[in-house]
CSV table of C-alpha atoms in Angstrom, one decimal:
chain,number,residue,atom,x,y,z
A,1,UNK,CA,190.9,96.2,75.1
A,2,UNK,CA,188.3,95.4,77.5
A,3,UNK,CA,184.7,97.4,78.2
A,4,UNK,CA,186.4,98.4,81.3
A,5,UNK,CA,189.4,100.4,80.0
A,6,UNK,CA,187.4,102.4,77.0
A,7,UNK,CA,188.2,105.8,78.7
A,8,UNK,CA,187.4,108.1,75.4
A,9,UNK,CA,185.5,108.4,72.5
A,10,UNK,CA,188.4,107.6,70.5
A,11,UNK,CA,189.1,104.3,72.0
A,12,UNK,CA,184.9,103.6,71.9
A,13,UNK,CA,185.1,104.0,68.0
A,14,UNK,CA,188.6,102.2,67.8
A,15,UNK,CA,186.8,99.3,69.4
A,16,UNK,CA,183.3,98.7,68.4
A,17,UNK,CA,185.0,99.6,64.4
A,18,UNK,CA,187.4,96.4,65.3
A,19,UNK,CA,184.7,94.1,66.5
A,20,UNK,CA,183.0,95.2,63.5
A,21,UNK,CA,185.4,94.5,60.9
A,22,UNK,CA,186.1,91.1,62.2
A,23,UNK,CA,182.7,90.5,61.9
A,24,UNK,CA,182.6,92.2,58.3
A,25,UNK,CA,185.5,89.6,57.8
A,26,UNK,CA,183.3,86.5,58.9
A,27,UNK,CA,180.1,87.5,56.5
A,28,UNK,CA,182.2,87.6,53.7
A,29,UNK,CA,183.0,84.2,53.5
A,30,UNK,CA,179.2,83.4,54.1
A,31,UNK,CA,176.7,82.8,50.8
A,32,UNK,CA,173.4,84.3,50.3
A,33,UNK,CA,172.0,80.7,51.3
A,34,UNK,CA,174.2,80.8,55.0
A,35,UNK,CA,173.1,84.1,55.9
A,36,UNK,CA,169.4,82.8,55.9
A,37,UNK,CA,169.7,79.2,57.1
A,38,UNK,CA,167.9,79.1,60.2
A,39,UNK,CA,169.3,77.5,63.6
A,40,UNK,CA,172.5,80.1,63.9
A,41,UNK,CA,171.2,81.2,67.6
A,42,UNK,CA,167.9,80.2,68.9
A,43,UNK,CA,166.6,79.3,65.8
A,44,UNK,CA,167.8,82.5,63.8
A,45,UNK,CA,169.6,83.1,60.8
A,46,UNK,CA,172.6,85.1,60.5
A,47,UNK,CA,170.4,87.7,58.3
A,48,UNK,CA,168.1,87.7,61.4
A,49,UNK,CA,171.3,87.9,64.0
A,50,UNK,CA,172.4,91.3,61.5
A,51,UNK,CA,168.1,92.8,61.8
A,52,UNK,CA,168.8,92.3,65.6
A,53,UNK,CA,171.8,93.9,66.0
A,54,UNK,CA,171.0,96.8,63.2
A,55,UNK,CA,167.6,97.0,65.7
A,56,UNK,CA,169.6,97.8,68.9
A,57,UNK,CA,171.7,100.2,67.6
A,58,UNK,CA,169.0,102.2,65.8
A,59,UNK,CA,166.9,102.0,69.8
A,60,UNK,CA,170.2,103.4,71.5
A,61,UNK,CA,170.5,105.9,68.1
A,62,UNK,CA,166.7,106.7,69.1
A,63,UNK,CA,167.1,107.1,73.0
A,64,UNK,CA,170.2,109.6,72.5
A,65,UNK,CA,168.4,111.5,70.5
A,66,UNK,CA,165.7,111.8,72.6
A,67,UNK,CA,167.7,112.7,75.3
A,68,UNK,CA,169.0,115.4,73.5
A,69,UNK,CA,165.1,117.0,73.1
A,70,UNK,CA,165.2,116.1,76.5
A,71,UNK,CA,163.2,113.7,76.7
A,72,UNK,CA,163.3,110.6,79.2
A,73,UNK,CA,162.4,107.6,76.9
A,74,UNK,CA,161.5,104.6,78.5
A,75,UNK,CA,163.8,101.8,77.9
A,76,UNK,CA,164.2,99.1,76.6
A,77,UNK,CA,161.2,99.3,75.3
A,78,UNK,CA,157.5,100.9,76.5
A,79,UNK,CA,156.3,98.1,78.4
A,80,UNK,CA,159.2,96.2,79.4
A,81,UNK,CA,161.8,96.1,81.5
A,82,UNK,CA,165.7,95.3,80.8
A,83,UNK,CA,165.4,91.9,82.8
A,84,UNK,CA,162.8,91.3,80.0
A,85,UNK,CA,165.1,91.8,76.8
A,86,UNK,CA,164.1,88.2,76.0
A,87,UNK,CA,160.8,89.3,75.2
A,88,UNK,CA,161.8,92.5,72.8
A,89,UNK,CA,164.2,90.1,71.3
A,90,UNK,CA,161.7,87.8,70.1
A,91,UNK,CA,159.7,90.6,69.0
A,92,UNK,CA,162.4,92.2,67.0
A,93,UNK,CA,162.8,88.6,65.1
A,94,UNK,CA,158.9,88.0,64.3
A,95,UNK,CA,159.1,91.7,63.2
A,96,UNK,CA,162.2,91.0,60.3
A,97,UNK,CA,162.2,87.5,60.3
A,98,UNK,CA,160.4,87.8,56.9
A,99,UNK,CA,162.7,91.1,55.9
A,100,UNK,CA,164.9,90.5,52.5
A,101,UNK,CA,168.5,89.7,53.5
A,102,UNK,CA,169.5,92.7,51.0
A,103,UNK,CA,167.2,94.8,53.0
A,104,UNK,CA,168.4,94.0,56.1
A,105,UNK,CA,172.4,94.0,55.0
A,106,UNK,CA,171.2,97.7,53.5
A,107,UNK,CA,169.9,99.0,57.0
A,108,UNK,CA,172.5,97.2,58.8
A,109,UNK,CA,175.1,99.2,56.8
A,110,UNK,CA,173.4,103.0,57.0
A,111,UNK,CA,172.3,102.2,60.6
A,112,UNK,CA,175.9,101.6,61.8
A,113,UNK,CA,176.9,104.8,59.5
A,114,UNK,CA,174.4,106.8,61.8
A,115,UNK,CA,175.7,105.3,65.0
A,116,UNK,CA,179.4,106.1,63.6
A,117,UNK,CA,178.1,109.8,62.4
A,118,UNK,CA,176.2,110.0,66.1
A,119,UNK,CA,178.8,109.0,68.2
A,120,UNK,CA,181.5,111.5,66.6
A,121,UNK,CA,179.4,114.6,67.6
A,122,UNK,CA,179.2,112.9,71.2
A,123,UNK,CA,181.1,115.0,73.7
A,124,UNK,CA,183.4,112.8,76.4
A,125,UNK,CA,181.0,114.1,79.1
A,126,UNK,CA,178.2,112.9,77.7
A,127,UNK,CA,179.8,109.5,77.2
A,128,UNK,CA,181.5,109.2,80.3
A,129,UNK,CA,179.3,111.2,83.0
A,130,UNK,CA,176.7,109.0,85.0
A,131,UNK,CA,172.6,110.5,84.6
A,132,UNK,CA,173.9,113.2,81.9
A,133,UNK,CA,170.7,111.9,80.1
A,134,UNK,CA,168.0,110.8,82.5
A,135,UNK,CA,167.3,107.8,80.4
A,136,UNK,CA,170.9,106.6,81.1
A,137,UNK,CA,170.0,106.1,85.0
A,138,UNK,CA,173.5,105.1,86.3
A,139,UNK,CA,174.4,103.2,83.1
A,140,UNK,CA,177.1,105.6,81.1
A,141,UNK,CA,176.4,106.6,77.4
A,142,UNK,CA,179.3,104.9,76.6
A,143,UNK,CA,178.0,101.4,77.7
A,144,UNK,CA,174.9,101.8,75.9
A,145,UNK,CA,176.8,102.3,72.5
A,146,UNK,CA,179.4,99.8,73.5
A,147,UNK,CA,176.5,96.8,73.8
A,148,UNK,CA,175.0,97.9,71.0
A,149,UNK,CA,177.9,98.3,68.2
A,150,UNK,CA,181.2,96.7,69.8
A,151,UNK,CA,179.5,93.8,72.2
A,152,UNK,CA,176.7,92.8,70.0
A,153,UNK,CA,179.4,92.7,66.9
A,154,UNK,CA,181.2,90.1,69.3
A,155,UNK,CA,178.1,88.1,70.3
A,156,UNK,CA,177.3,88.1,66.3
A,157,UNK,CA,180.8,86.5,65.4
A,158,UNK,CA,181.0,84.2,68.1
A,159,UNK,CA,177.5,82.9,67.8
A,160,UNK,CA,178.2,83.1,63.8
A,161,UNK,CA,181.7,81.2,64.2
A,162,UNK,CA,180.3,78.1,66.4
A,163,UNK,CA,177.2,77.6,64.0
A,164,UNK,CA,179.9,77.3,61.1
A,165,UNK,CA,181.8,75.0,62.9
A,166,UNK,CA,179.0,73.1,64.0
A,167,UNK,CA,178.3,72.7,59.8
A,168,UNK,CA,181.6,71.8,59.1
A,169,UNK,CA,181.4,69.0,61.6
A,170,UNK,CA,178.3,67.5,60.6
């Protein structure tokens, strides 16, 4: 299913779960040595690729919530702006680059159990009505969850997938 026909919080959670099992499929046949070999993506490990995407799920956790006080958080991030993602990237890596793998896989694991928790209380029209939280702007709740569980799974696995192809030819 693409981005484009998730109509309902059902098929949201049937998706971003799939994309997150076949990425739970591809770590397991990963060591403890693989996950934190640098040069996956940019330089990053696949323990640092699993802090990134555990870090943009718990902002979009963090900016619902907010909402929900109703609050208008500014996103992606205080002083930058979304053509700038680049920049919070980078800052999320320096920031867990030196994490424990176990401690990332541990917040990777309850982080996406918050986002699973979350998104089950969401109603339909806050996931599918444009501006219901301010900080949405014309971007639907939906698509924020979606690119941070079920597109950044897919990014992961794909970037994770050419890296251990790339290994297996050299």
């Amino acid at each position: 299913m693409k981005v484009t026909e998730i109509a309902t919080k059902k098929d949201l959670m049937a998706e971003f779960q799939a994309e997150r099992q076949k990425l739970a499929q591809l770590l397991a046949g990963l060591s403890e040595d693989q996950m934190v070999q640098p040069g996956v993506c940019e330089g990053w490990s696949v323990k640092d690729i699993l802090a990134h995407v555990t870090v943009w799920e718990q902002m979009v956790l963090g900016w619902y919530r907010a909402g929900r006080r109703g609050e208008n958080p500014k996103t992606p991030a205080d002083d930058l702006k979304w053509s700038e993602t680049p920049i919070l990237n980078q800052r999320i890596y320096e920031q867990y680059r030196d994490t424990p793998l176990a401690e990332i896989r541990a917040q990777y694991e309850t982080t996406h159990q918050a986002m699973i928790e979350t998104v089950q209380t969401m109603s339909e029209e806050e996931l599918f009505t444009p501006k219901f939280y301010a900080w949405t702007n014309t971007t639907l709740l939906f698509r924020y969850v979606w690119s941070s569980t079920g597109a950044h799974f897919n990014w992961a696995r794909t970037e994770i997938r050419k890296w251990i192809k790339a290994q297996s030819a050299s």
